[in-house]
Tab-separated table of C-alpha atoms in Angstrom:
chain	number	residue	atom	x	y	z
A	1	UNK	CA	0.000	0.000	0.000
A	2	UNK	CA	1.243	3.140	-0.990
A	3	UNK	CA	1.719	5.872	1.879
A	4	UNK	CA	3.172	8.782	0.307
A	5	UNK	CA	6.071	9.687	-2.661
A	6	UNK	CA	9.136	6.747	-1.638
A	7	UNK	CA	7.151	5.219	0.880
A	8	UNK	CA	4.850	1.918	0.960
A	9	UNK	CA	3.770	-0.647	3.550
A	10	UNK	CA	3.583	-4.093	3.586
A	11	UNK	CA	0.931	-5.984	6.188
A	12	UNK	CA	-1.496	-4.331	7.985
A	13	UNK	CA	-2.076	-2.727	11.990
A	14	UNK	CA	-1.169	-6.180	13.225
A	15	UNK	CA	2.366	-6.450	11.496
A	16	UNK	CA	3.662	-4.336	9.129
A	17	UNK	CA	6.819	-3.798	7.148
A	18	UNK	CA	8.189	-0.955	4.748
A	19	UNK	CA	9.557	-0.487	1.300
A	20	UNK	CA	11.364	2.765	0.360
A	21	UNK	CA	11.415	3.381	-4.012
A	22	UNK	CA	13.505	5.403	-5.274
A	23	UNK	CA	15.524	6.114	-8.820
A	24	UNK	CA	18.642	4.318	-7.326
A	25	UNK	CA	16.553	0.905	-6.429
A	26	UNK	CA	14.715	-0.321	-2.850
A	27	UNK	CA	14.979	-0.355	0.659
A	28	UNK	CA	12.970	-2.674	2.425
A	29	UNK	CA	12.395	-1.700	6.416
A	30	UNK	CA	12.020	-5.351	8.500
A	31	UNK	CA	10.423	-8.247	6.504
A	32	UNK	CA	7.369	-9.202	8.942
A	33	UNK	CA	6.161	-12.497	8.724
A	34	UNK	CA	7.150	-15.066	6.068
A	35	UNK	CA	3.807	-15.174	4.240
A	36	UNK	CA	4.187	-11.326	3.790
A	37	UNK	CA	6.369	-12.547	0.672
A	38	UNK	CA	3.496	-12.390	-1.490
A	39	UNK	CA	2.321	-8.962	0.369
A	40	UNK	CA	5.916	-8.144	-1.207
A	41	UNK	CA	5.690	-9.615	-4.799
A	42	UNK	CA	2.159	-7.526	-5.344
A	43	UNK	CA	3.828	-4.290	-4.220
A	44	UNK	CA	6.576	-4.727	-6.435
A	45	UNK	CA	4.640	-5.806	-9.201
A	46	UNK	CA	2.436	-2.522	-8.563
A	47	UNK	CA	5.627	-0.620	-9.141
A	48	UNK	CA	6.501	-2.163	-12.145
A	49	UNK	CA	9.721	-3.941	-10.280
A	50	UNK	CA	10.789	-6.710	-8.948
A	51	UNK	CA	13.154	-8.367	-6.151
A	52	UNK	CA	16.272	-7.564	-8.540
A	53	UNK	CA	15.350	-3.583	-7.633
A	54	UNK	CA	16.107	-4.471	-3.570
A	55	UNK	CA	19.266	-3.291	-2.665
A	56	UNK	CA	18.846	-4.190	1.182
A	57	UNK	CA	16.808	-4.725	3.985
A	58	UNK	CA	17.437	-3.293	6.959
A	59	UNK	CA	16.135	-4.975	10.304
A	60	UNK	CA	14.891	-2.836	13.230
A	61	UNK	CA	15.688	-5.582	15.567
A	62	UNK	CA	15.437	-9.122	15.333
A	63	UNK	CA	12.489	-11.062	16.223
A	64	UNK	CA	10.700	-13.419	14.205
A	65	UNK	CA	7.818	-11.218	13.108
A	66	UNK	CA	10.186	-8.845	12.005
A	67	UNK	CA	12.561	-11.137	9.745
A	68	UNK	CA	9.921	-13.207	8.387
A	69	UNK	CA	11.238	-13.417	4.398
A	70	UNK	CA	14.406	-12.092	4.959
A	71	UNK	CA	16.263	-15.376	4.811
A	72	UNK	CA	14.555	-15.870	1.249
A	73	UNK	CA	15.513	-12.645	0.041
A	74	UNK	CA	19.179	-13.221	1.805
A	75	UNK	CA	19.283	-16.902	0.957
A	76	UNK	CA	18.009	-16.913	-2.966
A	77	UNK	CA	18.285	-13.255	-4.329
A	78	UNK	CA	21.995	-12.582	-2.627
A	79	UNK	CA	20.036	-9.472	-0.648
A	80	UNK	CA	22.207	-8.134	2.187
A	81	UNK	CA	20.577	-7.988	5.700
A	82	UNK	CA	21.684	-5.353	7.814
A	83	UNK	CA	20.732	-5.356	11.466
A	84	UNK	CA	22.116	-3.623	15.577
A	85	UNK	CA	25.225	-5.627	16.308
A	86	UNK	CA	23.278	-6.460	19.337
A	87	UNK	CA	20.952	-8.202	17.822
A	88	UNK	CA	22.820	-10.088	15.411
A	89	UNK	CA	23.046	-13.521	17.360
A	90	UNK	CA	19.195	-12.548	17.832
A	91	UNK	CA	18.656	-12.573	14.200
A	92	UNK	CA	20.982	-15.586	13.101
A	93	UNK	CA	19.638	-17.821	16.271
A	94	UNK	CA	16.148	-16.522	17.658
A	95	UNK	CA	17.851	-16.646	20.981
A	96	UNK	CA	16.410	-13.789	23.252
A	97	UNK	CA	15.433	-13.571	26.979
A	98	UNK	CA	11.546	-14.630	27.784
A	99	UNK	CA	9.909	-11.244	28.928
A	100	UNK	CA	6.183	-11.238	30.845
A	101	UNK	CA	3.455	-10.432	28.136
A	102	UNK	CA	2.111	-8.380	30.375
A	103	UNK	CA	-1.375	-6.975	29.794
A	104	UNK	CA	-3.631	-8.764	27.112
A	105	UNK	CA	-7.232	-9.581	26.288
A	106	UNK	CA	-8.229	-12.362	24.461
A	107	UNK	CA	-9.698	-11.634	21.018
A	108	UNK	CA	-7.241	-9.509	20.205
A	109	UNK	CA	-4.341	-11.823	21.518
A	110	UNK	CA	-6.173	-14.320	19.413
A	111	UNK	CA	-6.549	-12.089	16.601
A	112	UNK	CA	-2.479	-11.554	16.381
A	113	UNK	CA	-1.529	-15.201	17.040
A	114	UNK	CA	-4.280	-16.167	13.863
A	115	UNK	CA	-2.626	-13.737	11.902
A	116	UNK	CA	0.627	-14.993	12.688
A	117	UNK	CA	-0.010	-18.341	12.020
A	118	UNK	CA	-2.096	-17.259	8.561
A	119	UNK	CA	1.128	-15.582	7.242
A	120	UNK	CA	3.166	-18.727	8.456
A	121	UNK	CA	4.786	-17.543	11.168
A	122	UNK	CA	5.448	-20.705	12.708
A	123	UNK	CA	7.911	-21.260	9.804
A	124	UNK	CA	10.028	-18.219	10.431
A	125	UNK	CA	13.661	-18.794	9.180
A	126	UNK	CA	16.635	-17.396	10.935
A	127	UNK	CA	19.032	-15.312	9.121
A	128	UNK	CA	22.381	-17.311	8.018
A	129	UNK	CA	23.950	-14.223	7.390
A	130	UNK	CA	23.895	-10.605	8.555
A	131	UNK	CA	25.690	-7.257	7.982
A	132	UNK	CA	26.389	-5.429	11.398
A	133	UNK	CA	25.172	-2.119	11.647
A	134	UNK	CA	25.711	1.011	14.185
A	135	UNK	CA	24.083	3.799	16.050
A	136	UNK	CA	24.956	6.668	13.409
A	137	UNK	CA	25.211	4.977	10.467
A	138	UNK	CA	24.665	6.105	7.256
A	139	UNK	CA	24.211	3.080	5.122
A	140	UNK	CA	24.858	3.415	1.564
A	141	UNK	CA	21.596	2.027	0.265
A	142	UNK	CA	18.420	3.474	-1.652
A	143	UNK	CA	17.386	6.799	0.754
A	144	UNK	CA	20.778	6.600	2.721
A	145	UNK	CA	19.053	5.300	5.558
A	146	UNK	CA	20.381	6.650	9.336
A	147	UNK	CA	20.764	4.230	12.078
A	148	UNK	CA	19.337	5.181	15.409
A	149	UNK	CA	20.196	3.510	18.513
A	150	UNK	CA	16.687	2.832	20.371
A	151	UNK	CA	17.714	-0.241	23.025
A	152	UNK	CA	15.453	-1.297	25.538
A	153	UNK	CA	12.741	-3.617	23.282
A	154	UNK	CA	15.820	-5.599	22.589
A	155	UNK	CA	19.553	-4.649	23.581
A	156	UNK	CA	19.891	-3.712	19.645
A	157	UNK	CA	16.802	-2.466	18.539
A	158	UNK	CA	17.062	0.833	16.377
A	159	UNK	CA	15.124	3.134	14.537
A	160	UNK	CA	15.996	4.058	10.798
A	161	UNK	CA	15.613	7.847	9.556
A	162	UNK	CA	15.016	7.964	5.845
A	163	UNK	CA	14.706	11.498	5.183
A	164	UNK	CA	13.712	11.122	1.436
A	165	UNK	CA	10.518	9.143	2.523
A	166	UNK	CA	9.623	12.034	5.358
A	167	UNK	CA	10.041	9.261	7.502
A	168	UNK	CA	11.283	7.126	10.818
A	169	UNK	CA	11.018	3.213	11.031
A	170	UNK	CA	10.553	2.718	14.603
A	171	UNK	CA	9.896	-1.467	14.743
A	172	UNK	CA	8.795	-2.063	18.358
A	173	UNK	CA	10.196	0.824	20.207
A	174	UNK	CA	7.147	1.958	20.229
A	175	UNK	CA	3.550	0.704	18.794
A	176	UNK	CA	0.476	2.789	17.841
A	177	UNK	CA	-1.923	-0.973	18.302
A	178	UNK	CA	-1.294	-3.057	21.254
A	179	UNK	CA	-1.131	-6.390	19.410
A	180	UNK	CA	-2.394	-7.936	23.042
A	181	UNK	CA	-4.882	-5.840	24.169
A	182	UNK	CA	-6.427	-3.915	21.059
A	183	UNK	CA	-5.849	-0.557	22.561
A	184	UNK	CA	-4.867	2.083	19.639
A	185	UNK	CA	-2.622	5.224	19.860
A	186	UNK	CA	0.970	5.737	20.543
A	187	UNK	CA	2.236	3.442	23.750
A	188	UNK	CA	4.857	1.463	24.756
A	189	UNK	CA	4.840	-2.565	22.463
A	190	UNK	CA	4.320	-5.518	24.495
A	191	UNK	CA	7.111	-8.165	24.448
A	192	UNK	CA	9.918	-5.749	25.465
A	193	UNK	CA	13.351	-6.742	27.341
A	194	UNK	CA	13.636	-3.209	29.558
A	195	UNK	CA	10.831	-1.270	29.615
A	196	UNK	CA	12.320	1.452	30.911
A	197	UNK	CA	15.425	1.564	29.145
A	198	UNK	CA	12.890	1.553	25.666
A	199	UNK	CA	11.024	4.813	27.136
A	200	UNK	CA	14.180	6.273	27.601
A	201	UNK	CA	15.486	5.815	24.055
A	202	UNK	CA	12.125	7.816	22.653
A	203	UNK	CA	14.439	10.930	23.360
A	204	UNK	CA	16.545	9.716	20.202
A	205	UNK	CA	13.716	9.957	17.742
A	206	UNK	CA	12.349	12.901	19.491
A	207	UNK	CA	14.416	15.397	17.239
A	208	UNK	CA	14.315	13.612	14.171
A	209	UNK	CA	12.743	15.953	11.150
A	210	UNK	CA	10.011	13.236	9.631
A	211	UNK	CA	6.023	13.665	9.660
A	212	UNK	CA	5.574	9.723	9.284
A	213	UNK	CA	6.326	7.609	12.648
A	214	UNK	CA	6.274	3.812	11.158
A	215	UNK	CA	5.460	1.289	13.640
A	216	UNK	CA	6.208	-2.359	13.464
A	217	UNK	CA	2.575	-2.918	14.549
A	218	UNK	CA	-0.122	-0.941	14.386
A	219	UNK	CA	-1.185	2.321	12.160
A	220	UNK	CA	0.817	4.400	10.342
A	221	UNK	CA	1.319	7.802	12.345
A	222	UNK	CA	1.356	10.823	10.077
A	223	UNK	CA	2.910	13.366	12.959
A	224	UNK	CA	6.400	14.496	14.343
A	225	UNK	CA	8.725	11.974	16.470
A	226	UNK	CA	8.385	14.292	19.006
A	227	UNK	CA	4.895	14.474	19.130
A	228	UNK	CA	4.603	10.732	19.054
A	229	UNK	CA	7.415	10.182	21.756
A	230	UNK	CA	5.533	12.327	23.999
A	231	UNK	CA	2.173	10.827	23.443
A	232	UNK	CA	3.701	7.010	24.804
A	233	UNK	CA	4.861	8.785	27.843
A	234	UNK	CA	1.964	10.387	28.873
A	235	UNK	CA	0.181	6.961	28.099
């Protein structure tokens, strides 16, 4: 689905992934689920491109709903996967702390595990090979993509500043749907290693110049970082 000029998103409020288009080629933003493949094939195909046109995909963190198809695109189209090289055994291994869920409800805890298992989730690949990445970076991909250190969902979870798309990928530092309770608007996303140490890292995003925040899960939020940063910590 197209957002705006650059900018599309793959999925929907219960997990979503990005593509940034531009002259040079694509930048894909986290690959969701496996089953978003085909989400992915339509999009391009919409575009009048295909996976040849992807020059990377970078990885906001690394859980399996975030790097659903990016073994595939690794694995079969020689795609590089860049991801926080603190989440890099994360990514290659699925290995990762257990954290509480905290609070839920149940249709729409049931309503994110269905849609998990729908897009094959259960079949989630880990990534054989990665490309470690910084706080600061400036990769040299499609949009020259800035790496922002946002730890606390997971010790390297980042945001990624693309300022040709108006926009910041935020992953699970923050969500705008709890996937576990239903509630909408900005908050903090359930699942999370340090809670406090992620509503501490909303001061990185705070000054970024964007007017799209881009969650991991839920809706799209067409406003400023700052605006959205302060919105999760007045809950």
């Amino acid at each position: 689905m197209k957002l705006a000029p650059h900018l599309h998103r793959l999925g929907n409020d219960l997990v979503a992934c990005y593509l940034v288009d531009t002259a040079e080629g694509i930048t894909l933003i986290d690959a969701g689920l496996p089953g978003h493949w085909r989400d992915l094939q339509r999009e391009l195909r919409s575009l009048g491109k295909s996976v040849d046109d992807i020059r990377g995909l970078v990885l906001t963190h690394g859980d399996s709903d975030h790097i659903g198809f990016a073994e595939r695109l690794r694995s079969t189209h020689g795609v590089p996967v860049f991801v926080h090289a603190a989440d890099a055994v994360r990514t290659r291994t699925g290995e990762k702390p257990k954290v509480a869920f905290g609070p839920m409800r149940l249709g729409p805890t049931l309503g994110f595990f269905g849609y998990s298992i729908r897009k094959n989730g259960l079949r989630t690949r880990y990534v054989g090979e990665v490309t470690e990445i910084g706080d600061g970076d400036v990769l040299d991909l499609p949009g020259n993509p800035v790496i922002v250190g946002m730890p606390g969902h997971s010790p390297g979870s980042v945001a990624v500043h693309v300022p040709l798309a108006d926009a910041v990928f935020v992953g699970d530092a923050l969500t705008t749907r709890h996937v576990l309770t239903g509630r909408a608007g900005p908050q903090p996303a359930p699942f999370t290693d340090d809670p406090a140490e992620a509503l501490s890292s909303l001061d990185r995003i705070a000054g970024l110049s964007a007017s799209w925040v881009l969650p991991g899960h839920g809706a799209p939020w067409r406003t400023s970082p700052a605006q959205v940063s302060e919105a999760v910590r007045k809950g």
